[in-house]
mmCIF file with all atom_site columns, C-alpha atoms and ligand atoms in Angstrom:
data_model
loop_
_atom_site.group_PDB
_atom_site.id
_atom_site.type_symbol
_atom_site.label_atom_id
_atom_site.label_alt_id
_atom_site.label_comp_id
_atom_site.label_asym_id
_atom_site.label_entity_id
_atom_site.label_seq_id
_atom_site.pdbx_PDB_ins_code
_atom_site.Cartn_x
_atom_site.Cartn_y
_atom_site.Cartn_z
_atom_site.occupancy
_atom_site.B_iso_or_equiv
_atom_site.pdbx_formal_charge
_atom_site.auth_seq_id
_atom_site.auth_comp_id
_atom_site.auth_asym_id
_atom_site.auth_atom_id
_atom_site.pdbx_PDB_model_num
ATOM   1   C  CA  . UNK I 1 1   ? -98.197 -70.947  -56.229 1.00 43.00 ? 1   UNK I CA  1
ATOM   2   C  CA  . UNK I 1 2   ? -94.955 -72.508  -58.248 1.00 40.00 ? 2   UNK I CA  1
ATOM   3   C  CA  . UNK I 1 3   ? -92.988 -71.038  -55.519 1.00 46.00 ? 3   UNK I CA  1
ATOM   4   C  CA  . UNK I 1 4   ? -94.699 -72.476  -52.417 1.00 45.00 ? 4   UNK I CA  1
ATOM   5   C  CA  . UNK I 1 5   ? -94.488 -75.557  -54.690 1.00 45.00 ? 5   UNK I CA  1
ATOM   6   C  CA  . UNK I 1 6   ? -90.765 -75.564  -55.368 1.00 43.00 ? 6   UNK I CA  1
ATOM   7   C  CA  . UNK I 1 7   ? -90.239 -74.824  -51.868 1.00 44.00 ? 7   UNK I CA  1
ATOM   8   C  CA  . UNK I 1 8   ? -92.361 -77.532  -50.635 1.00 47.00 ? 8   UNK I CA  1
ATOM   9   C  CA  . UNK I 1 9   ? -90.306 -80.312  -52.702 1.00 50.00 ? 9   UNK I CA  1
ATOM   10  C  CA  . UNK I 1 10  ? -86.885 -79.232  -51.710 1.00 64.00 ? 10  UNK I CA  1
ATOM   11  C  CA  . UNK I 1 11  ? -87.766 -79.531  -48.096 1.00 76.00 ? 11  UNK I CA  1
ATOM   12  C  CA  . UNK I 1 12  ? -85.057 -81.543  -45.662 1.00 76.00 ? 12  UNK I CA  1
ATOM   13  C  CA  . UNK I 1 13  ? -87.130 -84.911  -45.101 1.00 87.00 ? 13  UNK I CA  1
ATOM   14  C  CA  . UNK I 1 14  ? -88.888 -85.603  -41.990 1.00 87.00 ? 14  UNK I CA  1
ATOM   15  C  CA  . UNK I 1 15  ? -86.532 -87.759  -40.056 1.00 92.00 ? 15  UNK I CA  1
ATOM   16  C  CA  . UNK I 1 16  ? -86.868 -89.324  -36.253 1.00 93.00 ? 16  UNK I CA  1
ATOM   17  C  CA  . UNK I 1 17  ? -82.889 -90.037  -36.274 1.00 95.00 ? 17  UNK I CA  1
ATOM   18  C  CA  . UNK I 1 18  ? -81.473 -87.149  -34.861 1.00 95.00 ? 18  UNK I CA  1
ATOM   19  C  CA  . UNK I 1 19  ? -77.565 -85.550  -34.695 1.00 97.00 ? 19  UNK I CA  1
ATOM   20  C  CA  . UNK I 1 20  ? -76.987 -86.992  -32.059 1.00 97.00 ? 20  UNK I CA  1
ATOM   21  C  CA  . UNK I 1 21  ? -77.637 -90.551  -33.034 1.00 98.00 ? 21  UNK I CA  1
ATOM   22  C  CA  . UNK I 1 22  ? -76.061 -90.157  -35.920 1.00 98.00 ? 22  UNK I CA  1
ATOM   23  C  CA  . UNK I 1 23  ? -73.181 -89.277  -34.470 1.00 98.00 ? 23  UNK I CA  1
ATOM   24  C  CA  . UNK I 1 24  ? -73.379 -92.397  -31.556 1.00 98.00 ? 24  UNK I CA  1
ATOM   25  C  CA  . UNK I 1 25  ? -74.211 -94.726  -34.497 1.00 98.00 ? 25  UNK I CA  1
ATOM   26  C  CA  . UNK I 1 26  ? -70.519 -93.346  -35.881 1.00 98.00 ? 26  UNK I CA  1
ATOM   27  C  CA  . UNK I 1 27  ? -69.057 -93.436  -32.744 1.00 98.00 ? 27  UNK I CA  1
ATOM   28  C  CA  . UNK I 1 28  ? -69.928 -97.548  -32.322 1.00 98.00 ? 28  UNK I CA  1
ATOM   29  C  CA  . UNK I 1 29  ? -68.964 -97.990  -35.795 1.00 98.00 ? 29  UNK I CA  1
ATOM   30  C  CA  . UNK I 1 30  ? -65.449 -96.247  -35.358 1.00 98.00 ? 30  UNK I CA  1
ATOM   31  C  CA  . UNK I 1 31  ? -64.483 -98.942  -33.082 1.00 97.00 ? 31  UNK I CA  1
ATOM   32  C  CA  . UNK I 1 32  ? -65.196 -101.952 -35.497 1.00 98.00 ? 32  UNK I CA  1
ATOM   33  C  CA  . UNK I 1 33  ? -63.686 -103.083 -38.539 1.00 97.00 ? 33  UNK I CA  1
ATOM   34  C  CA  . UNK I 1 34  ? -64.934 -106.010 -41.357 1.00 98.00 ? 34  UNK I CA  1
ATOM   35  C  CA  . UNK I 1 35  ? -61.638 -107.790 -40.658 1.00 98.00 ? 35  UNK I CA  1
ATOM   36  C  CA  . UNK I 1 36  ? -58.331 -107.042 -38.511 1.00 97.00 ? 36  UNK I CA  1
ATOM   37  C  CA  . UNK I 1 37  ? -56.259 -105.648 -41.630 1.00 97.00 ? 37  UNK I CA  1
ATOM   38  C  CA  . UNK I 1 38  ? -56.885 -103.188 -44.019 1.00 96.00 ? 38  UNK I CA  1
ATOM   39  C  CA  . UNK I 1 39  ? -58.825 -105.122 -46.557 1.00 96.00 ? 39  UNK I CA  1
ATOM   40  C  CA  . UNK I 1 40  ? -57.529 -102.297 -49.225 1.00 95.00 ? 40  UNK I CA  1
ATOM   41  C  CA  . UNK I 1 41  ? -54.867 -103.885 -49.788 1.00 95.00 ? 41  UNK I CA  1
ATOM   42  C  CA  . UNK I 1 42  ? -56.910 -106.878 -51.164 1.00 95.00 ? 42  UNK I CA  1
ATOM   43  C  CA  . UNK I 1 43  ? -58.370 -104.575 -53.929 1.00 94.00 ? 43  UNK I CA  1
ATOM   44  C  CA  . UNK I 1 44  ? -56.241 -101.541 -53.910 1.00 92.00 ? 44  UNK I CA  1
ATOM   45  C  CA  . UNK I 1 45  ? -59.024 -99.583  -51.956 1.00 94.00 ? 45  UNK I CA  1
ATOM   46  C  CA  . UNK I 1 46  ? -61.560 -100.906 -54.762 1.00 93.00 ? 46  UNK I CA  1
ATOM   47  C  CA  . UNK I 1 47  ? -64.981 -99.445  -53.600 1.00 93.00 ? 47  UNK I CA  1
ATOM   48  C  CA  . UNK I 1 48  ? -63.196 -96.626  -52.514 1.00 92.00 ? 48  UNK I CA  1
ATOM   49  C  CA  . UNK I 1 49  ? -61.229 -95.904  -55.681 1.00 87.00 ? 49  UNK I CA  1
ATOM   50  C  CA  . UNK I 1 50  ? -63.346 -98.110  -58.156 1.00 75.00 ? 50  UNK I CA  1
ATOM   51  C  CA  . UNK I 1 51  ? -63.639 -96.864  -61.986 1.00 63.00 ? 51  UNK I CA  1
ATOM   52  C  CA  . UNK I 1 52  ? -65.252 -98.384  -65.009 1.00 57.00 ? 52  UNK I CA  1
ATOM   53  C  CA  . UNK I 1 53  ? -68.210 -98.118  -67.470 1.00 57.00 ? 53  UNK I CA  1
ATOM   54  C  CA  . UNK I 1 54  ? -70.404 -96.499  -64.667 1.00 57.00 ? 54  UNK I CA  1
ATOM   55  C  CA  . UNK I 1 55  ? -71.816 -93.440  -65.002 1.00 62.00 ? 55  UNK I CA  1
ATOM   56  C  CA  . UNK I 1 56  ? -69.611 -90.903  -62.967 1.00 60.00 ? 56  UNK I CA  1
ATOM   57  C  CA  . UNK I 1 57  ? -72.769 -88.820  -61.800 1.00 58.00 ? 57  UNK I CA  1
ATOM   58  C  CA  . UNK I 1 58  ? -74.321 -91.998  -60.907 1.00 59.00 ? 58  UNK I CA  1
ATOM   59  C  CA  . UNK I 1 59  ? -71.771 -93.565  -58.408 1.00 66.00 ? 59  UNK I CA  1
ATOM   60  C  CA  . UNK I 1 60  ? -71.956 -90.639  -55.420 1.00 77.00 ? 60  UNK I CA  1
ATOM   61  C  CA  . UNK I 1 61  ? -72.479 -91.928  -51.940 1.00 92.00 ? 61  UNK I CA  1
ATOM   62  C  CA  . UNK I 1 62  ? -76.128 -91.178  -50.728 1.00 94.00 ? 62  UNK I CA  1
ATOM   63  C  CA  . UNK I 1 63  ? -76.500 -90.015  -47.030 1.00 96.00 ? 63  UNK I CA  1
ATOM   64  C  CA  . UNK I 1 64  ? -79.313 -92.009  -45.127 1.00 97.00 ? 64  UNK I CA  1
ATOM   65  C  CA  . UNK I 1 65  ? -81.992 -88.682  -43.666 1.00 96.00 ? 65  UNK I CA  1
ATOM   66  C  CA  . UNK I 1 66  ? -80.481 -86.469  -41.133 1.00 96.00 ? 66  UNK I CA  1
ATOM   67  C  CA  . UNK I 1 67  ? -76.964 -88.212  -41.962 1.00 97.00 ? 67  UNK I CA  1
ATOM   68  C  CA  . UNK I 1 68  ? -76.334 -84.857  -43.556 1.00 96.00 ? 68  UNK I CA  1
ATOM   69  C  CA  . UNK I 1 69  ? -76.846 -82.876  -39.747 1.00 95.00 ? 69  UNK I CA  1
ATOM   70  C  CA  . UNK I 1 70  ? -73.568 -84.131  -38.472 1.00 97.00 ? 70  UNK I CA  1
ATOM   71  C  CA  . UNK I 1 71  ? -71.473 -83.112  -41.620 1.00 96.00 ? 71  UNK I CA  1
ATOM   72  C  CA  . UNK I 1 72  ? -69.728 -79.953  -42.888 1.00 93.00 ? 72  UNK I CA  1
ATOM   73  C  CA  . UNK I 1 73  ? -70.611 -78.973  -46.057 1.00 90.00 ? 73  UNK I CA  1
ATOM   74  C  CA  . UNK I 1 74  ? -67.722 -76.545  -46.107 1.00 92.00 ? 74  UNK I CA  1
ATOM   75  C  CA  . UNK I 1 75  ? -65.043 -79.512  -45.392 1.00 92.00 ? 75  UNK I CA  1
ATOM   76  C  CA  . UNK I 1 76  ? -62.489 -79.555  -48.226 1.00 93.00 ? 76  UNK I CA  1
ATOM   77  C  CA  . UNK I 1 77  ? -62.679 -83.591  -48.673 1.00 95.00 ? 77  UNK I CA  1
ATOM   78  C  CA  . UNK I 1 78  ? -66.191 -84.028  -50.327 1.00 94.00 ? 78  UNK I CA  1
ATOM   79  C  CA  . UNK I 1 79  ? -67.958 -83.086  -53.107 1.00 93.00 ? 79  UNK I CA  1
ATOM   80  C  CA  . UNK I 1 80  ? -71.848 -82.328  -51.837 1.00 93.00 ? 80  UNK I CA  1
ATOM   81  C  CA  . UNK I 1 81  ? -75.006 -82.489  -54.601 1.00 93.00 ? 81  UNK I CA  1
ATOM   82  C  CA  . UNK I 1 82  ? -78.170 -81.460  -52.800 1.00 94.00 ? 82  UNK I CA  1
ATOM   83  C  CA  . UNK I 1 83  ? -81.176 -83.622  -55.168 1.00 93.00 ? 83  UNK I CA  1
ATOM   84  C  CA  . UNK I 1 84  ? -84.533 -83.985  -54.953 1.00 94.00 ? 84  UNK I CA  1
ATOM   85  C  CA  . UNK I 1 85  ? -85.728 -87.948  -53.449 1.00 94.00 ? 85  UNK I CA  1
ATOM   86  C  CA  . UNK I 1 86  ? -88.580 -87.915  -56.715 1.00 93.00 ? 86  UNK I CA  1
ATOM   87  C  CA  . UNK I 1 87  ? -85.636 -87.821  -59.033 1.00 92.00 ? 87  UNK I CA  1
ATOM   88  C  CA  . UNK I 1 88  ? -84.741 -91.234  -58.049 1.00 93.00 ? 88  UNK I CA  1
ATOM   89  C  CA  . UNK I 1 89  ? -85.385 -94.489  -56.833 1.00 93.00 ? 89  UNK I CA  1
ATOM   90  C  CA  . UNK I 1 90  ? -86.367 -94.203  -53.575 1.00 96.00 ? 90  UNK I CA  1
ATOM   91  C  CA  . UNK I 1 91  ? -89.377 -95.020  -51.767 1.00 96.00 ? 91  UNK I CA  1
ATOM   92  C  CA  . UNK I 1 92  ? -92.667 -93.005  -52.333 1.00 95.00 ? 92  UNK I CA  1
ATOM   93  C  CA  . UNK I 1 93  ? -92.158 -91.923  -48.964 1.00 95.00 ? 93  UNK I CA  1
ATOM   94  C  CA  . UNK I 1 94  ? -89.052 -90.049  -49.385 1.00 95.00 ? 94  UNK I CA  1
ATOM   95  C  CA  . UNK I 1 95  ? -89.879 -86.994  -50.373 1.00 93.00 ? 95  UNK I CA  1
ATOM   96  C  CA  . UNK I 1 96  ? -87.886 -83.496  -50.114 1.00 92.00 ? 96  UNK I CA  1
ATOM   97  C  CA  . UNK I 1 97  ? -83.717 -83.040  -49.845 1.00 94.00 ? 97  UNK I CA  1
ATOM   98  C  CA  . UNK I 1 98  ? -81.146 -86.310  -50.042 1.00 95.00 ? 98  UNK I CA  1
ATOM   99  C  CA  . UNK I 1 99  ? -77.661 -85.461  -50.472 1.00 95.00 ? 99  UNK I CA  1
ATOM   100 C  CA  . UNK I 1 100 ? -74.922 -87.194  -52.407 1.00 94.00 ? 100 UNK I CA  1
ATOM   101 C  CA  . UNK I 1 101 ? -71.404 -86.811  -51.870 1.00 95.00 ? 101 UNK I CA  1
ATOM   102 C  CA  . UNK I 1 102 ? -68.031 -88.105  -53.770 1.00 92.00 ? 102 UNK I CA  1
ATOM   103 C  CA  . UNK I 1 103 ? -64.858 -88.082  -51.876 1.00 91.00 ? 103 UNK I CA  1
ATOM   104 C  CA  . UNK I 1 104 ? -62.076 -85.777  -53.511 1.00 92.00 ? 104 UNK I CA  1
ATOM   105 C  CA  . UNK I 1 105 ? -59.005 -87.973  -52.168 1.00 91.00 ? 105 UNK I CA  1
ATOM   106 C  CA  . UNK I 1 106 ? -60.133 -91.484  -52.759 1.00 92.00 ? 106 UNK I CA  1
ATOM   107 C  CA  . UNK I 1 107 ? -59.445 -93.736  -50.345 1.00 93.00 ? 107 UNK I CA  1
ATOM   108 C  CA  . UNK I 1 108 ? -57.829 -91.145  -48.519 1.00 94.00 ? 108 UNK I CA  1
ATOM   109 C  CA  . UNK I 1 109 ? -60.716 -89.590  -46.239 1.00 94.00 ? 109 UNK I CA  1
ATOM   110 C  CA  . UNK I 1 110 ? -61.204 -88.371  -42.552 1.00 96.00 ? 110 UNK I CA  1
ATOM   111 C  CA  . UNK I 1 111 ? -61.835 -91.849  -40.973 1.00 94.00 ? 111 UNK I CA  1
ATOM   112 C  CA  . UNK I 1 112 ? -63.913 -90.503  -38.142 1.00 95.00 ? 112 UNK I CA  1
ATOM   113 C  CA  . UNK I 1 113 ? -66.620 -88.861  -40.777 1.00 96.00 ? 113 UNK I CA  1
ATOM   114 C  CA  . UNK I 1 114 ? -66.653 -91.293  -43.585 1.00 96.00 ? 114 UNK I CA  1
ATOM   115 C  CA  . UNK I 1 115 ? -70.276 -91.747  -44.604 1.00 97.00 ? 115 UNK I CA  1
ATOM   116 C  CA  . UNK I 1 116 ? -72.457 -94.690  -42.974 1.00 98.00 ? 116 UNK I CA  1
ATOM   117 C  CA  . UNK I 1 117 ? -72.646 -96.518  -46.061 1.00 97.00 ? 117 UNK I CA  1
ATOM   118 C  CA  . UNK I 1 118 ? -68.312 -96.467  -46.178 1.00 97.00 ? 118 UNK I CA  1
ATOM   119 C  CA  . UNK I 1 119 ? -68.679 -98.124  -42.768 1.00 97.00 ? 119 UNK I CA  1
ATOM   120 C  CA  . UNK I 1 120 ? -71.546 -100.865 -42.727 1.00 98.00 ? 120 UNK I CA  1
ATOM   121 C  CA  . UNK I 1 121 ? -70.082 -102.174 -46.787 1.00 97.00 ? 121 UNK I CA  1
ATOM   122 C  CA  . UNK I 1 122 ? -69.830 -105.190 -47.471 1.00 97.00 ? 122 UNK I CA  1
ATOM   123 C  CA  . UNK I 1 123 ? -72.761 -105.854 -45.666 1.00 98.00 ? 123 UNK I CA  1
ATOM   124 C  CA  . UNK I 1 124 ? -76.162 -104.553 -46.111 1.00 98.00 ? 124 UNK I CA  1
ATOM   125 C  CA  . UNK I 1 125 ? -79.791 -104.686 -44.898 1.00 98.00 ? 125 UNK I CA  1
ATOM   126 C  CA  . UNK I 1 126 ? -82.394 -107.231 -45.432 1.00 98.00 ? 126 UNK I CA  1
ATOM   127 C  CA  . UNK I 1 127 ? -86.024 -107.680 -44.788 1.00 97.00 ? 127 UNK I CA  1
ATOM   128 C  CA  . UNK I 1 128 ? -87.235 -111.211 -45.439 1.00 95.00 ? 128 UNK I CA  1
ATOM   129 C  CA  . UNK I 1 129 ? -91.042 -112.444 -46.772 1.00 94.00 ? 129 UNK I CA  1
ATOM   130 C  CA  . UNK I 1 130 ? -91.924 -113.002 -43.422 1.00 94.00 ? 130 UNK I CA  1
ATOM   131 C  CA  . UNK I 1 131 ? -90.538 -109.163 -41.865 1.00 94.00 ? 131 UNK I CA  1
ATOM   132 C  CA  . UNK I 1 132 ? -87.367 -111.228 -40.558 1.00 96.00 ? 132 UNK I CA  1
ATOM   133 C  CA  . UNK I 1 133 ? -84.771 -108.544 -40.321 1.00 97.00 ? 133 UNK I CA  1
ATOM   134 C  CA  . UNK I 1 134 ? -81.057 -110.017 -41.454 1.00 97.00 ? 134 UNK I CA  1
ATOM   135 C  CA  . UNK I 1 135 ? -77.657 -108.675 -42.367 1.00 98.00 ? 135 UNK I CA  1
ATOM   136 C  CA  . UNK I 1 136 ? -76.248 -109.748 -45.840 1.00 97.00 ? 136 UNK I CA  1
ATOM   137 C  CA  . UNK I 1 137 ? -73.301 -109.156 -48.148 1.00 97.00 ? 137 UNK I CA  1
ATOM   138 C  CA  . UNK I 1 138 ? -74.087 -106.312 -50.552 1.00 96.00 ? 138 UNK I CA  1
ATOM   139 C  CA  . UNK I 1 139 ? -75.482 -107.428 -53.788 1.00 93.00 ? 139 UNK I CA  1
ATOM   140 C  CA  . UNK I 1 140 ? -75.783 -104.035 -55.574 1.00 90.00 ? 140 UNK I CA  1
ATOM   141 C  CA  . UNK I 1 141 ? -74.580 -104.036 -59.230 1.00 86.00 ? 141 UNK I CA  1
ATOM   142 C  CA  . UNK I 1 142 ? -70.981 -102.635 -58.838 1.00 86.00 ? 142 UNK I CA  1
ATOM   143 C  CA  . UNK I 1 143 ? -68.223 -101.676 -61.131 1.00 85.00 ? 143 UNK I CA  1
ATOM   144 C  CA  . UNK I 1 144 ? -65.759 -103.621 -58.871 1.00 90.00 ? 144 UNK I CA  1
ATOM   145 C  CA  . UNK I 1 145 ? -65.466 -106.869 -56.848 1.00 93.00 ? 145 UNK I CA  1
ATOM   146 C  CA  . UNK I 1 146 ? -64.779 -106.651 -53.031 1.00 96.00 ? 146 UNK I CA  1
ATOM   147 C  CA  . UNK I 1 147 ? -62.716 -109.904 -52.052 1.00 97.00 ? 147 UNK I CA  1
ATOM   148 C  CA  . UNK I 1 148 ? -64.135 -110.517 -49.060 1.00 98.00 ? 148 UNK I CA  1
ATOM   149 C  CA  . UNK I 1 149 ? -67.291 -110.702 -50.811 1.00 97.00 ? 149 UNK I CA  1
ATOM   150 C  CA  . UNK I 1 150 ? -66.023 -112.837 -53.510 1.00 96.00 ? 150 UNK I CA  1
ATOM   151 C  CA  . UNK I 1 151 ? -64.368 -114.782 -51.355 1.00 96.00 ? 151 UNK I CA  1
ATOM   152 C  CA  . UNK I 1 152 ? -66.209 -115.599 -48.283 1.00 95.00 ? 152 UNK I CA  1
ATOM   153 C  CA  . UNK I 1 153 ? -63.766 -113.794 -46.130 1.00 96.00 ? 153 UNK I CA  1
ATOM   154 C  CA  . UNK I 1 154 ? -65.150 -114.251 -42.842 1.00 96.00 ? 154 UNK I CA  1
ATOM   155 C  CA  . UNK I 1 155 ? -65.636 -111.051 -41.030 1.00 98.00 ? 155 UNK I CA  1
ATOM   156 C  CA  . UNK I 1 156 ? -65.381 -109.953 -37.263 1.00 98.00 ? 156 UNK I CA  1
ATOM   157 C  CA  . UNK I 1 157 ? -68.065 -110.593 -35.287 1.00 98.00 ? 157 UNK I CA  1
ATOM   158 C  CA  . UNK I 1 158 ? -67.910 -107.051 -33.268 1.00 98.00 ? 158 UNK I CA  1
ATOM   159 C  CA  . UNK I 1 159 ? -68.067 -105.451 -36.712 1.00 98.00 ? 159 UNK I CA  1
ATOM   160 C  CA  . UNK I 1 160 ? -71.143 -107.711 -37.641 1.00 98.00 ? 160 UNK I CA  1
ATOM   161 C  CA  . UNK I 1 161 ? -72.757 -107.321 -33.919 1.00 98.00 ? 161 UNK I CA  1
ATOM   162 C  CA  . UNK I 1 162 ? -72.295 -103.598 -34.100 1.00 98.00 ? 162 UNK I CA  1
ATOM   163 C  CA  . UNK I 1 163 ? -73.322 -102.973 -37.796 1.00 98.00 ? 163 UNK I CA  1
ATOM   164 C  CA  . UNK I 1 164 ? -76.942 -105.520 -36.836 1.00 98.00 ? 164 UNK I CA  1
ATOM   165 C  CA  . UNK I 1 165 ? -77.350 -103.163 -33.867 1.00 98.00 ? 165 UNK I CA  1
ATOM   166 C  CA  . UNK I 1 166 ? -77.244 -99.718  -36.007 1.00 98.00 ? 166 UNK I CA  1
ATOM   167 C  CA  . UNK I 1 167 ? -78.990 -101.105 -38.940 1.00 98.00 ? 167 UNK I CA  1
ATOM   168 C  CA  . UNK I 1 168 ? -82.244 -102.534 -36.124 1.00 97.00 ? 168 UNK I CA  1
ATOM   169 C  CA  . UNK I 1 169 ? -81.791 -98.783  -34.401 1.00 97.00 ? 169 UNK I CA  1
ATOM   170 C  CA  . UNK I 1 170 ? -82.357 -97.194  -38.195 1.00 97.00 ? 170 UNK I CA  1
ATOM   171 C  CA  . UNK I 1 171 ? -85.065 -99.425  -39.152 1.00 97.00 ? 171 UNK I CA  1
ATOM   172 C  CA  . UNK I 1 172 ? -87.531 -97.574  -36.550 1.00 96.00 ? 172 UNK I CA  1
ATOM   173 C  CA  . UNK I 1 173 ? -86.970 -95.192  -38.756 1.00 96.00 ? 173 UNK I CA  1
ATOM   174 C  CA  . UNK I 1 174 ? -90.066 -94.783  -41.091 1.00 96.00 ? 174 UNK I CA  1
ATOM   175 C  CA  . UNK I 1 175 ? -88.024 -93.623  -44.186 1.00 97.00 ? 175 UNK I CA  1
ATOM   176 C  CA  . UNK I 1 176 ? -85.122 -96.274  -43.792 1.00 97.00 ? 176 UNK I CA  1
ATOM   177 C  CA  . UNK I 1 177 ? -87.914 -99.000  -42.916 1.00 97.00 ? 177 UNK I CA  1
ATOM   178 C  CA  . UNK I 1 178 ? -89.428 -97.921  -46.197 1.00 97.00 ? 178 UNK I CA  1
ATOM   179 C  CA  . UNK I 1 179 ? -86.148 -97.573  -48.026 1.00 98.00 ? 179 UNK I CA  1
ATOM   180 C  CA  . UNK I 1 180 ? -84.741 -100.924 -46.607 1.00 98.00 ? 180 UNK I CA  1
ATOM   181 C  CA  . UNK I 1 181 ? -88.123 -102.859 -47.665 1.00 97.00 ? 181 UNK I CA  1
ATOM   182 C  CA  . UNK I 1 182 ? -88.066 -101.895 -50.901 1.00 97.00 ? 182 UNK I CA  1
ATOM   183 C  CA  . UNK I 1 183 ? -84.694 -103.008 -51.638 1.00 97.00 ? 183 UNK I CA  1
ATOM   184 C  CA  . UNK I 1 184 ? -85.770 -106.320 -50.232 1.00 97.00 ? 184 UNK I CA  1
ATOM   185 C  CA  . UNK I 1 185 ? -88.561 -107.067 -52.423 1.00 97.00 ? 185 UNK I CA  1
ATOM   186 C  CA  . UNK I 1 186 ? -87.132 -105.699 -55.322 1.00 96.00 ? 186 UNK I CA  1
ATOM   187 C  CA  . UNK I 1 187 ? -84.104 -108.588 -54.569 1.00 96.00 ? 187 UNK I CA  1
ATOM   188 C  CA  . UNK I 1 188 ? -86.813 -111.496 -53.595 1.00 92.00 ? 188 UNK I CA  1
ATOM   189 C  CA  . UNK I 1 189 ? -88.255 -110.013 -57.222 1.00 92.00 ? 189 UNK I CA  1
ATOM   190 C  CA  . UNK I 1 190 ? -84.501 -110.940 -59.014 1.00 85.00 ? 190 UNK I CA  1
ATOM   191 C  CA  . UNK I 1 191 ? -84.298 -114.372 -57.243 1.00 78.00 ? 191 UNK I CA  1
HETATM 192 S  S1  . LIG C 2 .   ? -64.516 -103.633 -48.368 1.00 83.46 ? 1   LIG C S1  1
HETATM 193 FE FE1 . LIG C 2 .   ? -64.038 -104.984 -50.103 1.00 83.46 ? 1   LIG C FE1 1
HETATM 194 S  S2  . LIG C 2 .   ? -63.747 -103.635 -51.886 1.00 83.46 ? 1   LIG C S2  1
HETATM 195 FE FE2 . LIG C 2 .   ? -63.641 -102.375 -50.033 1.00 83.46 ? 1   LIG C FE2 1
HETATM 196 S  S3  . LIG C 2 .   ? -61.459 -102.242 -49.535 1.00 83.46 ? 1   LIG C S3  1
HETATM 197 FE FE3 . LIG C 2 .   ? -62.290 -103.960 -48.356 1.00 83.46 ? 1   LIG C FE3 1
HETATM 198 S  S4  . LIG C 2 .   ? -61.968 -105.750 -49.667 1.00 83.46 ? 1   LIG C S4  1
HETATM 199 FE FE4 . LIG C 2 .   ? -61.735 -103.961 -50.958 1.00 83.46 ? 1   LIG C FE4 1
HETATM 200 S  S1  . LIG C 2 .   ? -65.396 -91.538  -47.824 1.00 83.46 ? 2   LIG C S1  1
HETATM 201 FE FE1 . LIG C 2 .   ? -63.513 -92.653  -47.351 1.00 83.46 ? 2   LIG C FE1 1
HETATM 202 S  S2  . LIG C 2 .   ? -64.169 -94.775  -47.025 1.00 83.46 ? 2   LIG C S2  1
HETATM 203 FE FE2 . LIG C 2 .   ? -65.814 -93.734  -48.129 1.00 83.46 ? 2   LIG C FE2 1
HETATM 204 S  S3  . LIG C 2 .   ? -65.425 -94.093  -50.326 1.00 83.46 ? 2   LIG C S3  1
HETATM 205 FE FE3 . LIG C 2 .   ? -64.435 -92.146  -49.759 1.00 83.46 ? 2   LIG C FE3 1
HETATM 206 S  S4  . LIG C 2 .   ? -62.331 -92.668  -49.245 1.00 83.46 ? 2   LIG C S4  1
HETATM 207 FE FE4 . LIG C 2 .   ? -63.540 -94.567  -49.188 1.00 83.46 ? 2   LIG C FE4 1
#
């Protein structure tokens, strides 16, 4: 009974994104950039290479369900931990396998398989009172600054056009709906 138990929980969640989206959604995203220069050298590569009074166990990169399909877990340049969704704050809904993963080389990496959250920063998802979807500038609690955050750097448009069109493709997603929500309310809850 434990078994069929343990094996239950450490299921793969039940995602409709498949490899191959993934892998369009990094395709489109390849092609854009927040601004026309290398915005590392701003920041020295800051949320790439960041340090501080964070937790080091805490600060891996979460991949979004079924990111994981289009990665190599063998590939020399990451760090993989396989945990279970209950163990943190996520949504009820997400239930089963999410994988975290560290970069060994920081903020050296293989551009073309950098992790969706390494391409979409500094903006990120919002879903408004009234269900209004909307891009924003990342508010999470971070142990470093990004300058074109801090300083209203105006980004591209084809980086903001492409990163709206992913992010309304995900949402259809049950579990990113869910996981996208929740972040919402619990940032209308701060304000
Ligand atoms: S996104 Fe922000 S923190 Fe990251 S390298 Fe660019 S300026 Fe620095
Ligand atoms: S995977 Fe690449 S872009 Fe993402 S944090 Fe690591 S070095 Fe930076």
């Amino acid at each position: 009974m434990v078994e069929k138990a343990e094996i239950l929980y450490n299921k793969p969640m039940k995602t409709t994104i498949k490899a191959k989206t993934w892998k369009a959604i990094y395709r489109l995203l390849d092609k854009v950039s927040p601004v026309d220069y290398d915005c590392g050298s701003l920041c020295n590569a800051a949320c790439c290479t960041y340090s501080g009074d964070f937790d080091e166990d805490e600060m891996g990169i979460y991949l979004y369900p079924g990111e994981e399909k289009i990665h190599d877990f063998s590939a020399d340049w990451l760090d993989w931990t396989v945990e279970s969704a209950e163990d943190f704050e996520f949504p009820d809904s997400w239930s089963g396998k999410v994988y975290f993963v560290k970069c060994k080389t920081p903020p050296l990496c293989p551009r073309e398989m950098r992790p969706f959250q390494c391409r979409t920063y500094p903006l990120t998802p919002h879903i408004t009172e009234d269900g209004v979807f909307m891009l924003i500038y990342n508010d999470e609690n971070l142990p470093y600054k990004c300058p074109l955050i801090e300083n209203k750097i105006s980004l591209n448009e084809s980086f903001v056009k492409a990163t709206y069109t992913v992010w309304c493709h995900l949402l259809r997603d049950p579990l990113i709906y869910d996981l996208v929500e929740m972040d919402s309310l619990n940032r209308q809850s701060r304000l």
